[in-house]
Coordinates of N, CA and C in Angstrom, one line a residue:
Chain A
D20 N -6.8 8.4 -10.1 CA -6.8 7.3 -9.2 C -7.6 6.1 -9.8
A21 N -6.8 5.2 -10.3 CA -7.4 4.1 -11.1 C -8.2 3.2 -10.1
R22 N -9.4 2.8 -10.6 CA -10.2 1.9 -9.8 C -10.9 0.9 -10.6
V23 N -11.3 -0.2 -10.0 CA -12.1 -1.2 -10.6 C -13.6 -0.8 -10.5
T24 N -14.3 -0.8 -11.6 CA -15.7 -0.4 -11.5 C -16.6 -1.6 -11.8
Q25 N -17.7 -1.6 -11.2 CA -18.7 -2.7 -11.4 C -20.1 -2.2 -11.6
T26 N -20.8 -2.8 -12.5 CA -22.2 -2.4 -12.7 C -23.1 -3.7 -12.8
P27 N -24.3 -3.6 -12.4 CA -24.9 -2.6 -11.5 C -24.4 -2.7 -10.1
R28 N -24.7 -1.7 -9.3 CA -24.3 -1.8 -7.9 C -25.3 -2.6 -7.1
H29 N -26.5 -2.5 -7.5 CA -27.6 -3.3 -6.9 C -28.5 -3.9 -8.0
K30 N -28.9 -5.2 -7.7 CA -29.8 -5.8 -8.6 C -30.8 -6.7 -7.9
V31 N -32.1 -6.4 -8.1 CA -33.1 -7.3 -7.5 C -33.8 -7.9 -8.7
T32 N -34.0 -9.2 -8.6 CA -34.6 -9.9 -9.7 C -35.4 -11.1 -9.2
E33 N -36.2 -11.7 -10.1 CA -37.0 -12.8 -9.6 C -36.3 -14.1 -10.1
M34 N -36.6 -15.1 -9.3 CA -36.0 -16.5 -9.6 C -36.3 -16.8 -11.0
G35 N -35.3 -17.4 -11.7 CA -35.4 -17.8 -13.0 C -35.0 -16.8 -14.1
Q36 N -34.8 -15.6 -13.7 CA -34.3 -14.6 -14.6 C -32.8 -14.6 -14.8
E37 N -32.4 -14.1 -15.9 CA -30.9 -14.0 -16.2 C -30.4 -12.7 -15.6
V38 N -29.2 -12.9 -15.0 CA -28.5 -11.7 -14.4 C -27.1 -11.6 -15.0
T39 N -26.8 -10.4 -15.4 CA -25.4 -10.1 -15.9 C -24.8 -9.0 -15.1
M40 N -23.6 -9.3 -14.6 CA -22.8 -8.4 -13.9 C -21.6 -8.0 -14.7
R41 N -21.2 -6.8 -14.6 CA -20.0 -6.3 -15.4 C -19.0 -5.7 -14.6
C42 N -17.8 -5.9 -15.1 CA -16.6 -5.4 -14.3 C -15.6 -4.7 -15.3
Q43 N -15.1 -3.6 -15.0 CA -14.0 -3.0 -15.8 C -12.8 -3.0 -14.9
P44 N -11.8 -3.8 -15.3 CA -10.6 -3.8 -14.4 C -9.8 -2.5 -14.6
I45 N -8.8 -2.4 -13.8 CA -7.9 -1.2 -13.9 C -7.1 -1.4 -15.2
L46 N -7.0 -0.3 -15.9 CA -6.3 -0.3 -17.2 C -4.9 -0.9 -17.0
G47 N -4.5 -1.9 -17.8 CA -3.2 -2.5 -17.8 C -3.1 -3.7 -16.9
H48 N -4.1 -3.9 -16.1 CA -4.1 -5.2 -15.3 C -4.5 -6.3 -16.2
N49 N -3.8 -7.5 -16.0 CA -4.0 -8.6 -16.9 C -4.7 -9.8 -16.2
T50 N -5.0 -9.6 -14.9 CA -5.7 -10.7 -14.2 C -6.9 -10.2 -13.5
V51 N -8.0 -10.9 -13.7 CA -9.3 -10.5 -13.2 C -9.9 -11.6 -12.4
F52 N -10.5 -11.3 -11.2 CA -11.0 -12.3 -10.3 C -12.5 -12.0 -10.1
W53 N -13.3 -13.0 -9.9 CA -14.7 -12.9 -9.5 C -14.8 -13.6 -8.1
Y54 N -15.4 -12.9 -7.1 CA -15.6 -13.4 -5.8 C -17.1 -13.3 -5.5
R55 N -17.6 -14.1 -4.6 CA -18.9 -14.0 -4.0 C -18.8 -13.9 -2.5
Q56 N -19.5 -13.0 -1.9 CA -19.5 -12.9 -0.4 C -20.8 -13.0 0.2
T57 N -21.0 -14.0 1.1 CA -22.2 -14.1 1.9 C -21.9 -14.2 3.3
M58 N -22.9 -14.0 4.2 CA -22.7 -14.1 5.6 C -22.3 -15.5 6.0
M59 N -22.9 -16.5 5.3 CA -22.7 -17.9 5.7 C -21.4 -18.4 5.2
Q60 N -21.0 -18.1 4.0 CA -19.8 -18.7 3.3 C -18.6 -17.8 3.3
G61 N -18.8 -16.6 3.7 CA -17.7 -15.6 3.6 C -17.4 -15.3 2.2
L62 N -16.1 -15.1 1.9 CA -15.6 -14.7 0.6 C -15.1 -15.9 -0.1
E63 N -15.7 -16.2 -1.3 CA -15.4 -17.3 -2.1 C -14.9 -16.9 -3.5
L64 N -13.8 -17.5 -4.0 CA -13.4 -17.2 -5.3 C -14.2 -18.1 -6.3
L65 N -14.8 -17.4 -7.3 CA -15.6 -18.1 -8.2 C -14.8 -18.5 -9.5
A66 N -14.0 -17.5 -10.0 CA -13.2 -17.7 -11.2 C -12.2 -16.7 -11.4
Y67 N -11.2 -16.9 -12.2 CA -10.3 -15.9 -12.6 C -9.7 -16.1 -13.9
F68 N -9.3 -15.0 -14.5 CA -8.8 -14.9 -15.9 C -7.4 -14.3 -15.9
R69 N -6.5 -14.7 -16.8 CA -5.3 -14.0 -17.0 C -5.2 -13.8 -18.5
N70 N -4.9 -12.5 -18.9 CA -4.8 -12.2 -20.3 C -6.1 -12.7 -21.1
R71 N -7.2 -12.5 -20.4 CA -8.6 -12.8 -20.9 C -8.9 -14.3 -21.0
A72 N -7.9 -15.2 -20.7 CA -8.2 -16.6 -20.7 C -8.5 -17.1 -19.3
P73 N -9.6 -18.0 -19.2 CA -9.9 -18.5 -17.9 C -8.8 -19.4 -17.4
L74 N -8.4 -19.2 -16.1 CA -7.4 -20.0 -15.5 C -8.0 -21.0 -14.5
D75 N -9.1 -20.6 -13.9 CA -9.7 -21.5 -12.9 C -11.1 -21.0 -12.6
D76 N -12.1 -21.9 -12.9 CA -13.5 -21.5 -12.6 C -14.1 -22.6 -11.7
S77 N -13.3 -23.3 -11.0 CA -13.7 -24.4 -10.2 C -14.7 -24.0 -9.1
G78 N -14.7 -22.7 -8.7 CA -15.5 -22.3 -7.6 C -16.9 -21.9 -8.1
M79 N -17.2 -22.0 -9.4 CA -18.4 -21.6 -10.0 C -19.3 -22.8 -10.2
P80 N -20.7 -22.7 -9.9 CA -21.6 -23.7 -10.3 C -21.7 -23.7 -11.8
K81 N -21.3 -24.7 -12.5 CA -21.1 -24.6 -14.0 C -22.5 -24.6 -14.7
D82 N -23.5 -25.2 -14.0 CA -24.8 -25.4 -14.8 C -25.5 -24.1 -14.9
R83 N -25.2 -23.1 -14.1 CA -25.9 -21.8 -14.2 C -25.0 -20.6 -14.3
F84 N -23.8 -20.7 -14.0 CA -22.9 -19.5 -14.0 C -22.0 -19.6 -15.2
S85 N -21.7 -18.4 -15.7 CA -20.6 -18.4 -16.7 C -19.9 -17.0 -16.6
A86 N -18.6 -17.1 -16.9 CA -17.8 -15.9 -16.8 C -17.0 -15.8 -18.1
E87 N -16.9 -14.5 -18.6 CA -16.2 -14.3 -19.8 C -15.4 -13.0 -19.7
M88 N -14.4 -12.8 -20.6 CA -13.8 -11.5 -20.8 C -13.8 -11.2 -22.3
P89 N -14.9 -10.5 -22.8 CA -14.9 -10.2 -24.2 C -13.8 -9.4 -24.7
D90 N -13.3 -8.5 -23.9 CA -12.0 -7.8 -24.2 C -11.3 -7.4 -22.9
A91 N -10.2 -6.8 -23.1 CA -9.3 -6.5 -21.9 C -9.9 -5.5 -20.9
T92 N -11.0 -4.8 -21.3 CA -11.6 -3.8 -20.5 C -12.9 -4.2 -19.9
L93 N -13.3 -5.5 -20.1 CA -14.6 -5.9 -19.7 C -14.6 -7.3 -19.3
A94 N -15.1 -7.6 -18.1 CA -15.3 -9.0 -17.6 C -16.8 -9.1 -17.3
T95 N -17.4 -10.2 -17.6 CA -18.8 -10.4 -17.3 C -19.0 -11.7 -16.5
L96 N -20.0 -11.7 -15.6 CA -20.5 -12.9 -14.9 C -22.0 -13.0 -15.1
K97 N -22.4 -14.1 -15.6 CA -23.8 -14.3 -15.8 C -24.3 -15.5 -15.0
I98 N -25.6 -15.3 -14.6 CA -26.3 -16.4 -13.9 C -27.6 -16.6 -14.6
Q99 N -27.8 -17.8 -15.1 CA -29.0 -18.2 -15.8 C -29.3 -19.6 -15.7
P100 N -30.4 -19.9 -15.0 CA -31.4 -19.1 -14.4 C -30.9 -18.8 -12.9
S101 N -31.3 -17.6 -12.4 CA -31.0 -17.3 -11.1 C -31.9 -18.0 -10.1
E102 N -31.3 -18.2 -8.9 CA -32.0 -18.8 -7.8 C -31.9 -18.0 -6.5
P103 N -32.8 -18.1 -5.6 CA -32.6 -17.3 -4.3 C -31.3 -17.5 -3.6
R104 N -30.7 -18.7 -3.7 CA -29.5 -19.0 -3.0 C -28.3 -18.2 -3.7
D105 N -28.5 -17.6 -4.8 CA -27.5 -16.8 -5.5 C -27.4 -15.4 -4.9
S106 N -28.3 -15.1 -4.0 CA -28.3 -13.8 -3.4 C -27.0 -13.6 -2.6
A107 N -26.3 -12.5 -2.9 CA -24.9 -12.3 -2.3 C -24.4 -11.0 -2.9
V108 N -23.2 -10.6 -2.4 CA -22.5 -9.5 -3.0 C -21.4 -10.2 -3.9
Y109 N -21.3 -9.7 -5.1 CA -20.3 -10.3 -6.1 C -19.3 -9.2 -6.3
F110 N -18.0 -9.6 -6.1 CA -16.9 -8.6 -6.3 C -16.0 -9.0 -7.4
C111 N -15.6 -8.1 -8.1 CA -14.5 -8.2 -9.1 C -13.3 -7.6 -8.6
A112 N -12.1 -8.2 -8.9 CA -10.8 -7.6 -8.5 C -9.9 -7.8 -9.7
S113 N -8.9 -6.9 -9.8 CA -7.9 -7.1 -10.8 C -6.5 -6.9 -10.2
S114 N -5.5 -7.4 -10.9 CA -4.1 -7.3 -10.5 C -3.3 -7.2 -11.7
G115 N -2.1 -6.7 -11.5 CA -1.1 -6.5 -12.6 C 0.0 -7.6 -12.5
V116 N 1.2 -7.1 -12.6 CA 2.4 -8.1 -12.6 C 2.7 -8.5 -11.2
V117 N 2.2 -7.8 -10.2 CA 2.5 -8.3 -8.8 C 1.2 -8.8 -8.3
D118 N 1.2 -9.3 -7.0 CA 0.1 -10.1 -6.6 C -0.9 -9.3 -5.7
T119 N -0.8 -8.0 -5.7 CA -1.8 -7.2 -5.0 C -3.1 -7.1 -5.9
Q120 N -4.2 -7.4 -5.3 CA -5.5 -7.3 -5.9 C -6.2 -6.1 -5.5
Y121 N -6.9 -5.5 -6.5 CA -7.7 -4.3 -6.2 C -9.1 -4.6 -6.5
F122 N -10.0 -4.4 -5.5 CA -11.4 -4.8 -5.6 C -12.3 -3.7 -6.0
G123 N -13.3 -4.1 -6.7 CA -14.4 -3.1 -7.1 C -15.4 -3.0 -5.9
P124 N -16.4 -2.2 -6.0 CA -17.3 -1.9 -4.9 C -18.4 -3.0 -4.8
G125 N -18.5 -3.9 -5.7 CA -19.4 -5.0 -5.6 C -20.7 -4.8 -6.2
T126 N -21.4 -5.9 -6.6 CA -22.8 -5.9 -7.0 C -23.6 -6.7 -6.0
R127 N -24.6 -6.0 -5.4 CA -25.4 -6.7 -4.4 C -26.6 -7.3 -5.1
L128 N -26.7 -8.6 -5.2 CA -27.7 -9.3 -5.9 C -28.7 -9.9 -4.9
T129 N -30.0 -9.6 -5.2 CA -31.1 -10.2 -4.5 C -32.0 -10.9 -5.4
V130 N -32.2 -12.2 -5.2 CA -33.0 -13.0 -6.1 C -34.3 -13.4 -5.2
L131 N -35.4 -13.0 -5.7 CA -36.6 -13.2 -4.9 C -37.3 -14.5 -5.3
Chain B
G10 N -0.7 -27.1 0.7 CA -1.3 -25.9 0.1 C -1.2 -24.7 1.0
N11 N -1.7 -23.6 0.5 CA -1.7 -22.4 1.2 C -2.9 -22.2 2.1
S12 N -2.7 -21.7 3.3 CA -3.9 -21.4 4.2 C -3.6 -20.3 5.1
V13 N -4.6 -19.6 5.5 CA -4.5 -18.5 6.4 C -5.5 -18.7 7.6
T14 N -5.0 -18.5 8.8 CA -5.9 -18.6 10.0 C -5.9 -17.3 10.7
Q15 N -7.1 -16.7 10.9 CA -7.2 -15.5 11.6 C -7.9 -15.6 12.9
M16 N -7.6 -14.7 13.8 CA -8.2 -14.6 15.1 C -9.7 -14.5 14.8
E17 N -10.5 -15.3 15.6 CA -11.9 -15.2 15.4 C -12.5 -13.9 16.0
G18 N -13.5 -13.4 15.4 CA -14.2 -12.3 15.9 C -15.5 -12.6 16.5
P19 N -16.4 -11.7 16.7 CA -16.1 -10.2 16.6 C -15.2 -9.7 17.7
V20 N -14.5 -8.6 17.4 CA -13.7 -7.9 18.4 C -14.3 -6.6 18.7
T21 N -14.6 -6.3 19.9 CA -15.2 -5.0 20.3 C -14.2 -4.3 21.2
L22 N -13.9 -3.0 20.9 CA -12.9 -2.2 21.7 C -13.5 -0.8 21.9
S23 N -13.0 -0.2 22.9 CA -13.3 1.2 23.1 C -12.3 2.1 22.4
E24 N -12.8 3.3 22.0 CA -11.9 4.2 21.3 C -10.6 4.4 22.1
E25 N -9.5 4.5 21.3 CA -8.1 4.7 21.9 C -7.5 3.4 22.4
A26 N -8.2 2.3 22.4 CA -7.6 1.0 22.9 C -6.6 0.5 21.9
F27 N -5.8 -0.4 22.3 CA -4.8 -1.1 21.5 C -5.4 -2.3 20.8
L28 N -5.1 -2.4 19.5 CA -5.7 -3.5 18.7 C -4.6 -4.5 18.3
T29 N -4.9 -5.8 18.4 CA -4.1 -6.8 17.8 C -5.1 -7.8 17.2
I30 N -4.9 -8.1 15.9 CA -5.7 -9.2 15.2 C -4.6 -10.2 14.7
N31 N -4.7 -11.4 15.3 CA -3.7 -12.4 14.9 C -4.0 -13.0 13.6
C32 N -2.9 -13.3 12.9 CA -2.9 -14.0 11.6 C -1.7 -14.9 11.5
T33 N -2.0 -16.2 11.2 CA -0.9 -17.1 11.0 C -1.1 -17.8 9.6
Y34 N -0.1 -18.3 9.0 CA -0.2 -18.8 7.7 C 0.6 -20.1 7.4
T35 N 0.2 -20.8 6.4 CA 0.9 -22.0 5.9 C 1.0 -21.7 4.4
A36 N 2.3 -21.9 3.9 CA 2.4 -21.6 2.5 C 3.6 -22.4 1.9
T37 N 3.4 -22.6 0.6 CA 4.6 -23.1 -0.2 C 5.2 -21.9 -0.9
G38 N 6.5 -22.0 -1.1 CA 7.2 -20.9 -1.7 C 7.4 -19.8 -0.7
Y39 N 7.6 -18.6 -1.3 CA 7.9 -17.4 -0.5 C 6.8 -16.4 -0.6
P40 N 5.8 -16.5 0.3 CA 4.6 -15.6 0.1 C 4.8 -14.2 0.4
S41 N 3.9 -13.4 -0.3 CA 3.7 -12.0 0.2 C 2.5 -12.1 1.1
L42 N 2.4 -11.2 2.1 CA 1.4 -11.1 3.0 C 0.6 -9.8 3.0
F43 N -0.7 -9.9 3.2 CA -1.5 -8.7 3.0 C -2.5 -8.6 4.2
W44 N -2.9 -7.4 4.5 CA -4.1 -7.1 5.2 C -5.0 -6.2 4.4
Y45 N -6.3 -6.7 4.2 CA -7.3 -5.9 3.5 C -8.3 -5.5 4.6
V46 N -9.0 -4.4 4.3 CA -10.1 -3.9 5.2 C -11.3 -3.7 4.3
Q47 N -12.5 -4.1 4.9 CA -13.7 -3.9 4.2 C -14.7 -3.1 5.1
Y48 N -14.9 -1.9 4.7 CA -15.9 -1.0 5.5 C -17.3 -1.4 5.0
P49 N -18.3 -1.1 5.9 CA -19.7 -1.5 5.6 C -20.1 -1.1 4.2
G50 N -20.6 -2.0 3.4 CA -21.2 -1.6 2.1 C -20.1 -1.4 1.0
E51 N -18.9 -1.7 1.3 CA -17.8 -1.4 0.3 C -17.1 -2.7 0.0
G52 N -16.2 -2.6 -1.0 CA -15.3 -3.7 -1.4 C -14.1 -3.7 -0.5
L53 N -13.3 -4.8 -0.6 CA -12.1 -4.9 0.1 C -11.1 -3.9 -0.4
Q54 N -10.3 -3.3 0.6 CA -9.3 -2.3 0.2 C -8.0 -2.8 0.8
L55 N -6.9 -2.7 0.0 CA -5.6 -3.0 0.6 C -5.2 -2.1 1.7
L56 N -4.9 -2.6 2.8 CA -4.5 -1.8 4.0 C -3.0 -1.7 4.0
L57 N -2.3 -2.9 4.0 CA -0.9 -2.9 4.0 C -0.4 -4.3 3.5
K58 N 0.9 -4.3 3.1 CA 1.4 -5.6 2.6 C 2.9 -5.6 3.0
A59 N 3.4 -6.9 3.0 CA 4.9 -7.1 3.2 C 5.3 -8.3 2.3
T60 N 6.4 -8.1 1.7 CA 6.8 -9.1 0.6 C 7.9 -10.0 1.0
K61 N 8.6 -9.8 2.1 CA 9.6 -10.7 2.5 C 9.8 -10.7 4.1
A62 N 10.5 -11.7 4.6 CA 10.6 -11.8 6.0 C 11.2 -10.6 6.6
D63 N 10.7 -10.2 7.8 CA 11.1 -9.1 8.6 C 10.6 -7.7 8.1
D64 N 10.0 -7.7 6.9 CA 9.4 -6.5 6.4 C 8.3 -6.1 7.3
K65 N 8.1 -4.8 7.5 CA 7.0 -4.2 8.2 C 6.1 -3.4 7.2
G66 N 4.8 -3.8 7.1 CA 3.9 -3.0 6.4 C 3.2 -2.0 7.3
S67 N 2.9 -0.8 6.8 CA 2.2 0.1 7.7 C 1.4 1.1 6.8
N68 N 0.3 1.5 7.4 CA -0.7 2.4 6.7 C -1.7 2.9 7.7
K69 N -2.0 4.1 7.7 CA -3.1 4.7 8.6 C -3.0 4.3 10.1
G70 N -1.8 4.2 10.5 CA -1.5 3.9 11.9 C -1.5 2.4 12.2
F71 N -1.9 1.6 11.2 CA -1.8 0.1 11.4 C -0.4 -0.4 11.0
E72 N 0.0 -1.5 11.6 CA 1.3 -2.1 11.3 C 1.2 -3.6 11.3
A73 N 2.0 -4.3 10.6 CA 2.1 -5.7 10.7 C 3.5 -6.1 10.2
T74 N 4.2 -7.0 10.9 CA 5.5 -7.4 10.6 C 5.5 -8.9 10.1
Y75 N 6.1 -9.2 9.0 CA 6.2 -10.5 8.4 C 7.2 -11.3 9.3
R76 N 6.7 -12.3 10.0 CA 7.6 -13.1 10.9 C 7.6 -14.5 10.3
K77 N 8.7 -14.8 9.7 CA 8.8 -16.1 9.0 C 9.0 -17.2 10.1
E78 N 9.7 -16.9 11.2 CA 10.0 -18.0 12.2 C 8.7 -18.4 12.9
T79 N 7.7 -17.5 13.0 CA 6.5 -17.9 13.6 C 5.3 -18.0 12.6
T80 N 5.6 -17.9 11.3 CA 4.6 -17.8 10.2 C 3.4 -17.0 10.6
S81 N 3.7 -15.7 11.0 CA 2.7 -14.8 11.4 C 2.7 -13.5 10.8
F82 N 1.6 -12.8 10.8 CA 1.5 -11.4 10.3 C 0.4 -10.7 11.0
H83 N 0.6 -10.5 12.3 CA -0.4 -9.9 13.2 C -0.6 -8.4 12.9
L84 N -1.8 -8.0 12.9 CA -2.1 -6.6 12.6 C -2.3 -5.9 14.0
E85 N -1.6 -4.7 14.1 CA -1.7 -3.9 15.3 C -2.0 -2.4 15.0
K86 N -2.6 -1.8 16.0 CA -2.8 -0.4 16.0 C -2.8 0.1 17.4
G87 N -2.1 1.2 17.6 CA -1.9 1.6 19.0 C -3.1 2.3 19.6
S88 N -3.9 2.9 18.8 CA -5.1 3.7 19.3 C -6.2 3.7 18.3
V89 N -7.2 2.8 18.5 CA -8.2 2.7 17.4 C -9.2 3.8 17.5
Q90 N -9.9 4.1 16.4 CA -10.9 5.1 16.3 C -12.2 4.4 15.9
V91 N -13.3 5.1 16.1 CA -14.6 4.6 15.7 C -14.6 4.3 14.2
S92 N -13.9 5.1 13.5 CA -13.9 5.0 12.0 C -13.1 3.7 11.6
D93 N -12.4 3.0 12.5 CA -11.7 1.8 12.1 C -12.6 0.6 12.2
S94 N -13.9 0.8 12.6 CA -14.8 -0.3 12.6 C -15.0 -0.9 11.2
A95 N -14.7 -2.1 11.0 CA -14.7 -2.8 9.7 C -14.4 -4.2 9.9
V96 N -14.4 -4.9 8.7 CA -13.9 -6.3 8.7 C -12.5 -6.4 8.2
Y97 N -11.6 -7.1 8.8 CA -10.2 -7.1 8.4 C -9.9 -8.5 8.0
F98 N -9.3 -8.6 6.8 CA -8.9 -9.9 6.2 C -7.4 -10.0 6.0
C99 N -6.8 -11.1 6.5 CA -5.4 -11.4 6.3 C -5.4 -12.3 5.0
A100 N -4.3 -12.1 4.2 CA -4.3 -12.9 2.9 C -2.8 -13.1 2.6
L101 N -2.6 -14.2 1.8 CA -1.2 -14.4 1.3 C -1.3 -14.7 -0.2
G102 N -0.2 -14.5 -0.8 CA 0.0 -14.8 -2.2 C 1.4 -15.3 -2.5
T103 N 1.4 -16.3 -3.4 CA 2.7 -16.8 -3.7 C 2.8 -16.7 -5.3
L104 N 3.4 -15.6 -5.7 CA 3.4 -15.2 -7.1 C 3.9 -16.3 -8.0
E105 N 5.0 -16.9 -7.5 CA 5.7 -17.9 -8.4 C 4.9 -19.2 -8.5
T106 N 4.0 -19.5 -7.6 CA 3.3 -20.8 -7.7 C 1.8 -20.5 -8.0
S107 N 1.3 -19.4 -7.6 CA -0.2 -19.2 -7.8 C -0.5 -18.0 -8.6
G108 N 0.5 -17.4 -9.2 CA 0.2 -16.1 -9.9 C -0.2 -15.1 -8.9
S109 N -1.2 -14.3 -9.2 CA -1.7 -13.2 -8.3 C -2.9 -13.7 -7.5
R110 N -3.2 -15.0 -7.5 CA -4.3 -15.5 -6.7 C -3.9 -15.4 -5.3
L111 N -4.8 -14.9 -4.4 CA -4.6 -14.8 -3.0 C -5.4 -15.8 -2.2
T112 N -4.9 -16.2 -1.1 CA -5.7 -17.0 -0.1 C -6.0 -16.1 1.0
F113 N -7.3 -16.0 1.3 CA -7.8 -15.1 2.3 C -8.2 -15.9 3.6
G114 N -8.0 -15.2 4.8 CA -8.6 -15.7 6.0 C -10.0 -15.4 6.0
E115 N -10.7 -15.8 7.2 CA -12.1 -15.7 7.3 C -12.6 -14.3 7.5
G116 N -11.7 -13.5 7.9 CA -12.1 -12.1 8.3 C -12.4 -11.9 9.8
T117 N -12.1 -10.8 10.3 CA -12.4 -10.5 11.7 C -13.1 -9.2 11.8
Q118 N -14.3 -9.2 12.3 CA -15.1 -8.0 12.5 C -14.6 -7.2 13.7
L119 N -14.3 -6.0 13.5 CA -13.9 -5.1 14.5 C -14.9 -4.0 14.7
T120 N -15.4 -3.8 16.0 CA -16.3 -2.7 16.3 C -15.6 -1.9 17.4
V121 N -15.5 -0.6 17.1 CA -14.9 0.4 18.1 C -16.0 1.3 18.6
N122 N -16.2 1.3 19.9 CA -17.2 2.1 20.5 C -16.6 3.4 21.0
P123 N -17.4 4.5 20.9 CA -16.9 5.8 21.4 C -16.8 5.8 22.9

């Protein structure tokens, strides 16, 4: 049963620290999405990639967030420096040739 | 542009009650329509989908019919269980114009009491 995996599942850090979240998409999927979910804002699309190339990162605060796909099996989302307002659950999702997205379990980030 | 409007929650029902969560959409092109479910502490899971007008998606007792004339994709279940308590998201995708990017509704919180 192919699944999207995310690490870490939980992260508590202090303001100003760097945070790196990782995602392994389903093997063979060529599109990867990063979302952020909060109670106030709901589900927000931060960025997405196709064939490892960024297609849209307009949802991401550019000054502190960066997203990359070093290879087809790994996507990363970094926050540097982190701030308390970044506290949220971050989801990765992947899709193949059709438009169904498959979500990972999320990384719950708390910035103190 | 694409947009999805969902019935506002929260929705609270007793076990075995009938469920309807309304979803309407605006889209360019010929969208596919989805319902995703998010259980507490988990990621979104695909519940069902429909790819063309008059298609009915179904899974785990849930159903939704793609109605092009009313631009709707309402989610229904005849008899809900406590285990159905979750947040439900309606979404659309237009593969030919947006690739596999989806537009999500705001989500509807469902609580089922025993």
